[in-house]
Coordinates of C-alpha atoms in Angstrom, one line a residue:
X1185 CA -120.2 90.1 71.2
X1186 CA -117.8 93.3 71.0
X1187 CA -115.9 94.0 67.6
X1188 CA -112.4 92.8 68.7
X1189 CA -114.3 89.3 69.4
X1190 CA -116.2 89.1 65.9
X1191 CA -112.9 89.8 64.1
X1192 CA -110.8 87.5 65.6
X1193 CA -113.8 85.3 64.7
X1194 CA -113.5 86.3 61.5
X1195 CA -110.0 85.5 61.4
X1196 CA -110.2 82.4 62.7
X1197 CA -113.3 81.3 60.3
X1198 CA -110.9 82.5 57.5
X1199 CA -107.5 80.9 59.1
X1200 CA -109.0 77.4 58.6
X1201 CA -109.0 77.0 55.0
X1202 CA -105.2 78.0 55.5
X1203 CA -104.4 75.9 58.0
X1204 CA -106.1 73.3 56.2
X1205 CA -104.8 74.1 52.8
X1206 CA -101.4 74.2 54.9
X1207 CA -101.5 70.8 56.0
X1208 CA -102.5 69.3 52.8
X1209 CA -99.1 71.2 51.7
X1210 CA -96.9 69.3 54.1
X1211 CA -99.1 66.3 53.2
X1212 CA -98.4 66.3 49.4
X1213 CA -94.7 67.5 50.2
X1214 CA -94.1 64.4 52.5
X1215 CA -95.4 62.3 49.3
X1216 CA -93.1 64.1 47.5
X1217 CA -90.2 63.5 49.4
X1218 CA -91.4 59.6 49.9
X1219 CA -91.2 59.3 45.8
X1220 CA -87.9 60.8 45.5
X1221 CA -87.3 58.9 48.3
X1222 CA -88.0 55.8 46.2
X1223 CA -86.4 57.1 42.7
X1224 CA -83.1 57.3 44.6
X1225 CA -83.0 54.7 47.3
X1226 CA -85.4 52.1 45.4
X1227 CA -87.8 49.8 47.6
X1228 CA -87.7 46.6 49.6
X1229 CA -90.3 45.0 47.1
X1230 CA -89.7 44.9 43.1
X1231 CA -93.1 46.3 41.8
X1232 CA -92.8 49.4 44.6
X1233 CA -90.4 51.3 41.4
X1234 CA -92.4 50.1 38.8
X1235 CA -95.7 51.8 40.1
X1236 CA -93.8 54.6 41.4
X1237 CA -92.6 55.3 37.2
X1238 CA -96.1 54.2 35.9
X1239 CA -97.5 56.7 38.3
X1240 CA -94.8 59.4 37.1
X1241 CA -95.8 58.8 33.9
X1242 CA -99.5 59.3 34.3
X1243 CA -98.2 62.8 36.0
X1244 CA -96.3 63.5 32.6
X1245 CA -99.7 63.0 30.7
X1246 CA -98.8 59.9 29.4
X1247 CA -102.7 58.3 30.1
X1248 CA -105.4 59.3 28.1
X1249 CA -108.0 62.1 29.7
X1250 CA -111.1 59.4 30.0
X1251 CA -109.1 57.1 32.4
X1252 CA -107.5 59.7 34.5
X1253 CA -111.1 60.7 36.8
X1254 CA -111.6 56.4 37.3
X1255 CA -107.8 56.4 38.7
X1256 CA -107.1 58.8 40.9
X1257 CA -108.7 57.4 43.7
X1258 CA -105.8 54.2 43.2
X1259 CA -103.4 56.6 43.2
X1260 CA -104.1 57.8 46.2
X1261 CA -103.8 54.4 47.5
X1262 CA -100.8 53.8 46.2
X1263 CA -99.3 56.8 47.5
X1264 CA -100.6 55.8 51.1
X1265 CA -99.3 52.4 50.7
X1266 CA -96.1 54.2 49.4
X1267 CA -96.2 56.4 52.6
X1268 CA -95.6 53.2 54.8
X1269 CA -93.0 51.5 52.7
X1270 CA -89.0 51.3 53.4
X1271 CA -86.5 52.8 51.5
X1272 CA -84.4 49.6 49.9
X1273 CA -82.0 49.4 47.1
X1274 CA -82.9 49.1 43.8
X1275 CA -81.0 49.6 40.1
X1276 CA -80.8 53.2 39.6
X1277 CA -82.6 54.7 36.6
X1278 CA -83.0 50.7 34.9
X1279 CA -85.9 51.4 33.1
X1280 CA -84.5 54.6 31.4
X1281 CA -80.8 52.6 30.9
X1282 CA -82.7 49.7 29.0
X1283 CA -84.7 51.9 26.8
X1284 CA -81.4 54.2 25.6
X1285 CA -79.7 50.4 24.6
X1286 CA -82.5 49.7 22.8
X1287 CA -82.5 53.0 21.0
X1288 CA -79.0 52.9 20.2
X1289 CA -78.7 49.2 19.4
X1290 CA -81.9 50.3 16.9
X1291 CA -79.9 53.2 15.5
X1292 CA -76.5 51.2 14.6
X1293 CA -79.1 48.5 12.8
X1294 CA -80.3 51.6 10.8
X1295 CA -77.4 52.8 10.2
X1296 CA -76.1 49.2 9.2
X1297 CA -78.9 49.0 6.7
X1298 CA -78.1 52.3 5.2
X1299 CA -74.5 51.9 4.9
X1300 CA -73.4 49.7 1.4
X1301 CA -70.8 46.7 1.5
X1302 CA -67.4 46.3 0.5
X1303 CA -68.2 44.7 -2.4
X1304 CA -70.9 47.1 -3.6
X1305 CA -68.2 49.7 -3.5
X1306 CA -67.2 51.2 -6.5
X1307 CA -63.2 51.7 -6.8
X1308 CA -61.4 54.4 -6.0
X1309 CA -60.4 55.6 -9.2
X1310 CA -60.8 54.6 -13.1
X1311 CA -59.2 55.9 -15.8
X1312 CA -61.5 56.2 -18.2
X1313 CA -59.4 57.3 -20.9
X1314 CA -57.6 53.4 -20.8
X1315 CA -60.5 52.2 -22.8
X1316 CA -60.3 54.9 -25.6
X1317 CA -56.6 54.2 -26.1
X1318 CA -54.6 52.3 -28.5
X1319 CA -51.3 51.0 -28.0
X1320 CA -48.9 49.8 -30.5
X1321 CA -47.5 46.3 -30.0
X1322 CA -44.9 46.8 -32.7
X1323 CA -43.4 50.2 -32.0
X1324 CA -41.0 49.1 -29.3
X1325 CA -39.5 45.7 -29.5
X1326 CA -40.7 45.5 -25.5
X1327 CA -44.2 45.5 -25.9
X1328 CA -43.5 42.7 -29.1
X1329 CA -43.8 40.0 -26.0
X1330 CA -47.3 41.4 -25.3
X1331 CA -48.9 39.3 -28.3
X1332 CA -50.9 36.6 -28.7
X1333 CA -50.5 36.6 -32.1
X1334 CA -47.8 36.9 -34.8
X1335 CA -49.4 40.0 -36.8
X1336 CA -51.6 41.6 -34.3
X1337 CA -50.3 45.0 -34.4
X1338 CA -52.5 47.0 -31.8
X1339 CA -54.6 46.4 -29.0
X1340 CA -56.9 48.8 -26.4
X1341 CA -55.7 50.4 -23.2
X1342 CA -57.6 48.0 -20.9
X1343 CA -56.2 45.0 -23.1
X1344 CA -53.2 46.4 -22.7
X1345 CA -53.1 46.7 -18.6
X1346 CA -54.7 43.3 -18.4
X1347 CA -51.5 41.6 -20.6
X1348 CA -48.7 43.9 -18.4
X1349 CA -50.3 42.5 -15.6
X1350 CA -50.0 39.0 -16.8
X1351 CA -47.0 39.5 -17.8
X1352 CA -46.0 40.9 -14.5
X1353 CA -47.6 37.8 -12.3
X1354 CA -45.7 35.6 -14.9
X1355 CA -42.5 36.7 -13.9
X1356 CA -43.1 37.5 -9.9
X1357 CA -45.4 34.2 -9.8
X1358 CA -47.6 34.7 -6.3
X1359 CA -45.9 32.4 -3.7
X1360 CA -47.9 29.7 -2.5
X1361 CA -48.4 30.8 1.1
X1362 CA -50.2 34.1 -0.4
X1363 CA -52.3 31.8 -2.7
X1364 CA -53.9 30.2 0.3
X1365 CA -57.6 31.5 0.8
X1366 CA -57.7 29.9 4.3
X1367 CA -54.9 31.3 6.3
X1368 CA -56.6 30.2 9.6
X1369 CA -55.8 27.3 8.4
X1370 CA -52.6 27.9 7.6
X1371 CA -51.4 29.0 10.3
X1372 CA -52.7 25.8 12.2
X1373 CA -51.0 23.5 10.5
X1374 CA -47.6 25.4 11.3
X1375 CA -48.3 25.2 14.9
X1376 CA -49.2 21.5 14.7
X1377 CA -45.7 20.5 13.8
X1378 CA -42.1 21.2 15.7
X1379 CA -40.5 21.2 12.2
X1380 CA -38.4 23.9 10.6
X1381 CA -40.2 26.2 9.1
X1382 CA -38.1 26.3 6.1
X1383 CA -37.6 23.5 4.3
X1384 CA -34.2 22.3 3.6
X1385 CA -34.9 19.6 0.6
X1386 CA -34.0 20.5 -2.2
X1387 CA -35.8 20.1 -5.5
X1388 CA -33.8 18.7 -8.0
X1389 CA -33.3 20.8 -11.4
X1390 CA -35.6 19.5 -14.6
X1391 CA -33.6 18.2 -17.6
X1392 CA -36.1 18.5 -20.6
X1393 CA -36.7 22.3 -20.3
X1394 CA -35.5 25.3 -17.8
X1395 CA -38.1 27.6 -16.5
X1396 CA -36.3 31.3 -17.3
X1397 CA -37.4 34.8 -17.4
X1398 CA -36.5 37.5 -19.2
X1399 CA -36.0 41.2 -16.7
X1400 CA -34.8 44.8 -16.9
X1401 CA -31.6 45.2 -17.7
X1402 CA -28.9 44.9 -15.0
X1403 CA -27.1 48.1 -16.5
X1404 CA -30.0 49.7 -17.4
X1405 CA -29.9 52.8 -15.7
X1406 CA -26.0 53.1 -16.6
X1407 CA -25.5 51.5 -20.1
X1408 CA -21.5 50.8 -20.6
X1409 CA -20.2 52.8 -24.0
X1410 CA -18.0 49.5 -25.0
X1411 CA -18.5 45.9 -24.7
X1412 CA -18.7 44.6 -21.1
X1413 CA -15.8 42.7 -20.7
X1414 CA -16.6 41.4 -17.1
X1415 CA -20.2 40.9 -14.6
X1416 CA -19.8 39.1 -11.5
X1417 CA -22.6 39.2 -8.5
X1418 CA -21.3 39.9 -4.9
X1419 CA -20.7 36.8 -2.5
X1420 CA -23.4 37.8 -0.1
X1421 CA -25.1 41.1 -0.9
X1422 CA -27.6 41.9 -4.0
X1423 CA -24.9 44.0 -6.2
X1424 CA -23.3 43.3 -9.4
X1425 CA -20.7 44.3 -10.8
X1426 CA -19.9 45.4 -14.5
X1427 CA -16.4 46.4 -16.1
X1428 CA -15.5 47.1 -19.9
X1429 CA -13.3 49.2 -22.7
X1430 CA -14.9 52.0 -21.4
X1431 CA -12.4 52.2 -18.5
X1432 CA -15.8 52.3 -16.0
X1433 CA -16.4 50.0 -13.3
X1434 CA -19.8 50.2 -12.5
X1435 CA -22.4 49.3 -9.5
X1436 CA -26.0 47.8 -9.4
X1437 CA -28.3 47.0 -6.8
X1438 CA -30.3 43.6 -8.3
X1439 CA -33.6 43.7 -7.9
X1440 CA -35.2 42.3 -11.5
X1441 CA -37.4 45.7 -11.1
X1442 CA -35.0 48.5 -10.9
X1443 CA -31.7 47.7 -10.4
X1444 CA -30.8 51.0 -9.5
X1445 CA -26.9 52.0 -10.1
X1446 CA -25.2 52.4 -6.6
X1447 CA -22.0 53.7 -8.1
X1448 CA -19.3 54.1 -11.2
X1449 CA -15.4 54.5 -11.1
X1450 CA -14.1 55.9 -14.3
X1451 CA -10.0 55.0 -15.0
X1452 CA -8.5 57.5 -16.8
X1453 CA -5.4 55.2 -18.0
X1454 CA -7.0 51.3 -17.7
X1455 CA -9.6 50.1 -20.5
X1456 CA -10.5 47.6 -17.9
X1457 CA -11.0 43.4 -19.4
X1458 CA -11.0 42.0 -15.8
X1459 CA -12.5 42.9 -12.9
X1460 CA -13.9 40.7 -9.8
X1461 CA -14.2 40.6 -6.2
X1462 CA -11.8 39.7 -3.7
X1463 CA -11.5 39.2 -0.4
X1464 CA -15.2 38.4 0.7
X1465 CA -16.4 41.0 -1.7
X1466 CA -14.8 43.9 0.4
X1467 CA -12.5 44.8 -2.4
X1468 CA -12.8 44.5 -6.3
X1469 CA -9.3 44.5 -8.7
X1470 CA -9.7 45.7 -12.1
X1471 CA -6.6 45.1 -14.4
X1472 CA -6.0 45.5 -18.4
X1473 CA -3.8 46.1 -21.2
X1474 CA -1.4 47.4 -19.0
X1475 CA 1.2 46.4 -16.9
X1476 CA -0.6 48.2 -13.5
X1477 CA -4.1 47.6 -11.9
X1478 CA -6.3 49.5 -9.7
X1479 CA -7.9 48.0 -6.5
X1480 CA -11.1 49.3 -4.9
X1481 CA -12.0 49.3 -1.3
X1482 CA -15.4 49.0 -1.1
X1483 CA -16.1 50.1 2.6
X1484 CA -13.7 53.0 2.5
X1485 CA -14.3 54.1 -0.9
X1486 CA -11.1 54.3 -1.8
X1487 CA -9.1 53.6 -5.0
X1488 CA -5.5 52.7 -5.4
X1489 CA -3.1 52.1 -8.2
X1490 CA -0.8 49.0 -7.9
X1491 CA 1.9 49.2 -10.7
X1492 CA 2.1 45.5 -11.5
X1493 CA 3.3 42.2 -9.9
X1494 CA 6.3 43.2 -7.8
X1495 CA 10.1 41.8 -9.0
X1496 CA 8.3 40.2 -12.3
X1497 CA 8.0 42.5 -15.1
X1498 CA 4.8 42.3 -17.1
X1499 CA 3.5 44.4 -19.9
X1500 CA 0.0 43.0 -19.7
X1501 CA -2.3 42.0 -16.3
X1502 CA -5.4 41.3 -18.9
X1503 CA -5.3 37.3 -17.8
X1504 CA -6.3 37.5 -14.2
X1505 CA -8.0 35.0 -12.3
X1506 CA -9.1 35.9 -8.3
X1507 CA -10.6 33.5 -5.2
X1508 CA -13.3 35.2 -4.0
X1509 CA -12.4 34.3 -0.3
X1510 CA -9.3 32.9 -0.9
X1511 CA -5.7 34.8 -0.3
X1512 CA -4.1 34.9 -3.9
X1513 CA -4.5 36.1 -7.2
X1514 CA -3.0 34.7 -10.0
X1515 CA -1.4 36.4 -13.3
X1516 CA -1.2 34.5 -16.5
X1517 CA 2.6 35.3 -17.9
X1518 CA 4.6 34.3 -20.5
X1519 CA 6.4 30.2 -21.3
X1520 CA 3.8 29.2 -18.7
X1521 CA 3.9 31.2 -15.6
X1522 CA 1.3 31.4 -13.3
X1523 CA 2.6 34.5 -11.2
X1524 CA 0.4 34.3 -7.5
X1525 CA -0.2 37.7 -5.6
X1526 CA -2.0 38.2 -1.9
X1527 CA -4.6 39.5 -1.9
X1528 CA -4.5 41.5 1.2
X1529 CA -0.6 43.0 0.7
X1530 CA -0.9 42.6 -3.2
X1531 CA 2.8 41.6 -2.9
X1532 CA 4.3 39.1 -5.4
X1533 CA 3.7 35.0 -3.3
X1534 CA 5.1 32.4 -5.8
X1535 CA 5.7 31.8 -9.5
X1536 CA 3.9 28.4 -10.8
X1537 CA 5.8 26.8 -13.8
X1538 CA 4.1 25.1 -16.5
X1539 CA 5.3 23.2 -19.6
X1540 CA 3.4 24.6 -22.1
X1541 CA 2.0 27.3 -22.4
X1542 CA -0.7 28.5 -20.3
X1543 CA -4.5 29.2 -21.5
X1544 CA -6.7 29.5 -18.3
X1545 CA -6.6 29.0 -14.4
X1546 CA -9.1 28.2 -12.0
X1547 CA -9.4 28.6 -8.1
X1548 CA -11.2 26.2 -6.1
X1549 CA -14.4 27.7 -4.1
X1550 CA -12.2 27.4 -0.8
X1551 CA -8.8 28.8 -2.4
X1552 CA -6.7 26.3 -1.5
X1553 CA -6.0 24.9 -4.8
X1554 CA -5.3 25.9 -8.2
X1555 CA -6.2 24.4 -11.6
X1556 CA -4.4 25.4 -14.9
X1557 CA -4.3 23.9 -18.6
X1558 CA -2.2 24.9 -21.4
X1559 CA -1.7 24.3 -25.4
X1560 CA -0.4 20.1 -24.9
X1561 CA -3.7 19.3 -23.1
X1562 CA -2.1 18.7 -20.0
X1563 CA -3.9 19.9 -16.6
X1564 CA -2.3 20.6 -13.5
X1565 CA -3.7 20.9 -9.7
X1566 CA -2.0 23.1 -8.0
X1567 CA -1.8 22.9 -3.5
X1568 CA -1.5 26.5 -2.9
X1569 CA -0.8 25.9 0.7
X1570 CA 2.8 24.2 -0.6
X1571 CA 3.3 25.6 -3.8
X1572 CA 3.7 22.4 -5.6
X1573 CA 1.7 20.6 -8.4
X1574 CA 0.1 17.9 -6.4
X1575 CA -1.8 16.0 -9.7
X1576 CA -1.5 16.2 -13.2
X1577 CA -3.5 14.7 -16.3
X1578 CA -3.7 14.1 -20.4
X1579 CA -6.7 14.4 -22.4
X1580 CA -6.3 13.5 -26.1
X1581 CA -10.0 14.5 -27.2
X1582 CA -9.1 18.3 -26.3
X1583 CA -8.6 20.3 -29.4
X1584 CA -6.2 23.2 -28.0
X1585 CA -8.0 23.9 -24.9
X1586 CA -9.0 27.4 -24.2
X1587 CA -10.8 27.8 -20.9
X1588 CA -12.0 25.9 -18.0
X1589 CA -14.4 25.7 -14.5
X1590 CA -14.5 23.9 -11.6
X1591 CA -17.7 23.9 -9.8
X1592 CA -18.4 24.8 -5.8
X1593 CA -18.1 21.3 -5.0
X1594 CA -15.5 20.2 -7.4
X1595 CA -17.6 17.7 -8.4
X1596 CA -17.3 18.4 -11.9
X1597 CA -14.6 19.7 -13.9
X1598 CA -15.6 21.4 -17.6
X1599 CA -13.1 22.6 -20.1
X1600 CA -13.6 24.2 -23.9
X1601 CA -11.5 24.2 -26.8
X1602 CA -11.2 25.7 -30.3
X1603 CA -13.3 23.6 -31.8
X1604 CA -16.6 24.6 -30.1
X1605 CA -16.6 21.2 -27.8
X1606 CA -17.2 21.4 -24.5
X1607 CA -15.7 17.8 -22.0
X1608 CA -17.1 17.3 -19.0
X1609 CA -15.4 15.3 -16.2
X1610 CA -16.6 13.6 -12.6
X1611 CA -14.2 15.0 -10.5
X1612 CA -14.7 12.3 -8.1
X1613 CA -13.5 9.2 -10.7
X1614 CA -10.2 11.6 -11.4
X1615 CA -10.0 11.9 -7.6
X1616 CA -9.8 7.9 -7.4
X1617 CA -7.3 7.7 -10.5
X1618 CA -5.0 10.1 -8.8
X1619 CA -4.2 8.4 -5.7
X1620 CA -2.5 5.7 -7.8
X1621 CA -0.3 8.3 -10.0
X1622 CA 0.4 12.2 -10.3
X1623 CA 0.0 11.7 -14.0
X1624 CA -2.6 10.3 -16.0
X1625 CA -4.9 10.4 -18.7
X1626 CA -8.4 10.6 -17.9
X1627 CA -11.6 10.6 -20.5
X1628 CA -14.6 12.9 -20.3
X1629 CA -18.1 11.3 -19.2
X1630 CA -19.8 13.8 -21.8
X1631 CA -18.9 16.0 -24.8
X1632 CA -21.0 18.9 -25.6
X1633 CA -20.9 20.5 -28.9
X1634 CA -23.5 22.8 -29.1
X1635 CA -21.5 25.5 -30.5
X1636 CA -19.8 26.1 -33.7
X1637 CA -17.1 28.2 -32.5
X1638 CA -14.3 28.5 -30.1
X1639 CA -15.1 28.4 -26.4
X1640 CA -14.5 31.6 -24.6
X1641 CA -16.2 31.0 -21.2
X1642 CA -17.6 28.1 -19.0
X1643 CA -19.5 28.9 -15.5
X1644 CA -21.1 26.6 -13.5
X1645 CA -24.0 27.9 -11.1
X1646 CA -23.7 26.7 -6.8
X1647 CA -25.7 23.8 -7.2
X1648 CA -23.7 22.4 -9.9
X1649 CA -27.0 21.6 -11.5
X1650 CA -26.2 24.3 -14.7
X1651 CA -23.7 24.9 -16.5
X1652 CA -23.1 28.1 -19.1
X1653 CA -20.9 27.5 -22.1
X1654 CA -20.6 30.5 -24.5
X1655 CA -18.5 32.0 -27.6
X1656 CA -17.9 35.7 -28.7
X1657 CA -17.6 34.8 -32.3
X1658 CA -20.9 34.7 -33.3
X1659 CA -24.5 35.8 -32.1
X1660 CA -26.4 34.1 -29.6
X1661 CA -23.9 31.7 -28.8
X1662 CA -24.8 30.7 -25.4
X1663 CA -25.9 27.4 -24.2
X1664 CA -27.4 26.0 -20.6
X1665 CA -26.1 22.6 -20.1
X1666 CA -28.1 20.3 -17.6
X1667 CA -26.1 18.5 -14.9
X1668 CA -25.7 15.3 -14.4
X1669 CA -27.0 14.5 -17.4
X1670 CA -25.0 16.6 -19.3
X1671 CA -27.5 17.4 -21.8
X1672 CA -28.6 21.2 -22.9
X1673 CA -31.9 22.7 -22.4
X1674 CA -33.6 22.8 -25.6
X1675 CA -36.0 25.6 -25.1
X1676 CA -33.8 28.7 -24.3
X1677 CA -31.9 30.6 -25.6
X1678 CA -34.8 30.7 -28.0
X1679 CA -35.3 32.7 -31.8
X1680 CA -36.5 35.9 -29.6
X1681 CA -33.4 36.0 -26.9
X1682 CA -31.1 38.1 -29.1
X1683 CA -28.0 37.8 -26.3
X1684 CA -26.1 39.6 -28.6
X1685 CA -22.8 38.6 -28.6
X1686 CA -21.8 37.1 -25.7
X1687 CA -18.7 38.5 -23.3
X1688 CA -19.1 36.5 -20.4
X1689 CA -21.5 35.5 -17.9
X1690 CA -22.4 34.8 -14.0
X1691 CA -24.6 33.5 -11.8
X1692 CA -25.5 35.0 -8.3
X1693 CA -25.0 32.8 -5.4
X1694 CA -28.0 31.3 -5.0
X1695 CA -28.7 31.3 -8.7
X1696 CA -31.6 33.2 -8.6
X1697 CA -30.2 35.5 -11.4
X1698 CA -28.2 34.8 -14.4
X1699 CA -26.4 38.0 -15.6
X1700 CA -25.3 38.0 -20.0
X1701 CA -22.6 41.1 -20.9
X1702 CA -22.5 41.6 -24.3
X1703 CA -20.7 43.6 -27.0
X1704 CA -23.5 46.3 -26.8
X1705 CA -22.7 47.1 -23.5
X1706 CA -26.0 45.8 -22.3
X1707 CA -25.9 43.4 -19.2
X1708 CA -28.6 41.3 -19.6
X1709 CA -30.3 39.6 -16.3
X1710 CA -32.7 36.7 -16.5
X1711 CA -35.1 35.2 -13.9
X1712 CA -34.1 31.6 -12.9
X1713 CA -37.4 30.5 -11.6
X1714 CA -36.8 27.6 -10.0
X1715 CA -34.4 28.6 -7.3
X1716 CA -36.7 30.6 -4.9
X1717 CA -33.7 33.0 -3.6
X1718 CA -31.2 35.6 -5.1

């Protein structure tokens, strides 16, 4: 054999191992390709993916060494029968899918473990210093309320905070719809019913005792310099009004917390003794001493001067009487005359002529009639629509009569007198008696004679369920009389109101506030409790 023979022998010899290891390349590529083949696609049957990732897994080293020599040889089967299977469809990457939920779902568990309640929480902040401090119950006549008892003088700063807070919840009681711990409940039982969801009944007004409060001062932020000769509450919006000597007419915004002042108009020339709201509460009239008045447009903010009741000549506006949405406004004059001015022109209407003469007038609530009484006792009704006296009664049990009120309904008619007696009359029994006569004498269901001194001032609240009878004479003298039973409530005012004495007094329209002006220029505002609105 020549040389060129041997080697290409040689080269063949040698070429078979390659060719050899060349196939078993393309062999182990083409199973390979048939297991990615499987990861992706999946198989026909369900356990072709689950020995394709156990035998992955034994490729990542997951078996132990002493098992690996005794299973190779079922590999290799498995990869042949892998060889002759379909492709078929499968969920993609299940197993790995399954085992990251379970590692999260262990993870948030961990975590939930780990992290404490709510109610392990500590709070946000404590003062510390609260428990180390004393407080004086007796230094300021505001924390005298704080007591439990007569001569405790000082307590501890956390004793302290725990009786403000009672104090607070006693006055702002929790309404009953936040009290309720189930308001799943709740809010079922308003969906079982088509009824209103406000109720319109209305609870009627205990007569043994009055549930009242005691808050800041209405005037508080803006204390008058002089007596405060007038408070009345706005017809619709949360604002009173107070007026005095000091010639300053003064704004609040009620809210038993702050009552924050909205606004003050000083008068140079007017120490102002009357001042109310007219027309809907758009305007207020102040008047005094004087024989001019000033009027006030709210909206506009402007102020003008009105030099007295046109044509009739008066030194003195201080007796004025206003309807609140009526269209007149009447001046008390001289041998009984009742001069009437609109409202909206403020130009001289009529002149009302009494007998006597004249103490007080009172408007109706819807200003169509006017009631007056005078020194002889007599009363007269006044149709303001005609001008006329329409009805007119005697009562001999009045002593010099010095004021009277009429309530919203004109079911009852109050009046006072020198003597400190207060007569209170049913409206409707007059209302029979008159249809017979324009004159009569009628007789009080109740007498009231609480106070010792003249009667200044009588006010009845909407409801005609209270009514406030008070003197300036002396200190404290302020009374609550229930209605219909004409009685007084016997627990307030009580030894600890100190009302000062008393210059008049209103109620807002709902009678959720009572408002006391006093000679110390304080305008005192209590809490009625049991009517839920201002």
């Amino acid at each position: 054999m020549d040389a060129s023979g041997q080697t290409k022998r040689q080269l063949r010899v040698a070429g078979e191992p390659s060719a050899k290891r060349t196939k078993d390349s393309v062999q182990t590529k083409t199973r390979t390709e048939t297991d990615l083949e499987l990861l992706v696609f999946g198989a026909d049957e369900e356990d072709a993916s689950g020995r394709l990732f156990s035998k992955l897994g034994r490729e990542q080293g997951s078996e132990s060494p002493a098992s690996s020599d005794n299973e190779n040889d079922e590999d290799d089967e498995d990869d042949d029968s892998d060889d002759n299977e379909d492709s078929g469809e499968a969920p993609l990457f299940f197993v790995d899918t399954e085992r990251d939920q379970q590692q999260v779902e262990s993870e948030s568990e961990a975590e939930s473990e780990d992290a404490p309640s709510e109610a392990d929480e500590p709070a946000a902040w404590e003062d510390d210093d609260m428990q180390d401090a004393t407080v004086a119950l007796k230094s300021k006549a505001r924390l005298r309320k704080l007591r439990t008892e007569e001569d405790e003088d000082s307590v501890s700063g956390d004793v302290y905070e725990e009786r403000l807070r009672r104090q607070f919840e006693k006055i702002n009681p929790v309404p009953k719809w936040a009290a309720s711990d189930d308001s799943d409940r709740v809010g079922s039982d308003l969906l079982q019913t088509s009824a209103p969801l406000v109720s319109r009944t209305h609870v009627q007004l205990p007569s043994s005792s009055i549930d009242i409060a005691r808050v800041r001062n209405a005037n508080q932020a803006a204390v008058s310099q002089s007596a405060v000769q007038s408070v009345q509450f706005h017809p619709s919006a949360s604002v009173l009004l107070t007026a005095g000597l000091d010639k300053t007419l003064r704004l609040f915004e009620v809210d038993g917390k702050e009552n924050q002042k909205i606004q003050s108009i000083y008068f140079k020339d007017l120490p102002i003794t009357s001042a109310q709201f007219i027309r809907g509460g758009h305007e207020i009239v102040a008047s005094g001493r004087r024989g001019w008045y000033y009027a006030v447009d709210v909206e506009h903010a402007t102020v003008t001067r009105i030099n007295g009741v046109p044509g009739r000549p008066l030194k003195s506006l201080e007796f004025m009487r206003t309807s609140t949405d009526g269209d007149r406004m009447a001046f008390m004059g001289n041998a009984g005359q009742i001069h009437l001015v609109s409202t909206r022109t403020k130009q001289f209407v009529h002149t009302l002529p009494m007998n006597g003469v004249v103490r007080d007038v009172e408007f109706t609530n819807d200003g169509n009639y006017l009631w007056s009484t005078g020194l002889d006792n007599h009363v007269y009704q006044w149709d303001l629509r005609q001008n006329q006296c329409v009805s007119r009664w005697h009562d001999p049990t009045v002593f010099r009569p010095t004021c009277l009120a009429i309530s919203q309904d004109a079911t009852y008619y109050a009046s006072g007198d020198h003597a400190g007696v207060v007569n209170i009359y049913d409206a409707r029994a007059m209302r029979e008696e008159a249809q017979d006569s324009t004159f009569f004498n009628v007789r009080p269901f109740k007498a009231v004679s609480n106070l010792t001194t003249a009667v200044h001032g009588l006010r009845f609240n909407h409801s005609a369920e209270i009514l406030a009878v008070y003197s300036r004479k002396k200190k404290d003298q302020l009374k609550l009389v229930h209605l219909p039973s004409a009685t007084v409530f016997s627990n307030w005012p009580g030894s600890n109101s100190h009302l000062g004495h008393v210059q008049c007094v209103d109620f807002s329209p709902k009678s959720g506030f009572m408002a006391v002006g006093n000679d110390a220029g304080k305008a005192l505002l209590y809490r009625l409790q049991h009517y839920p609105t201002y």
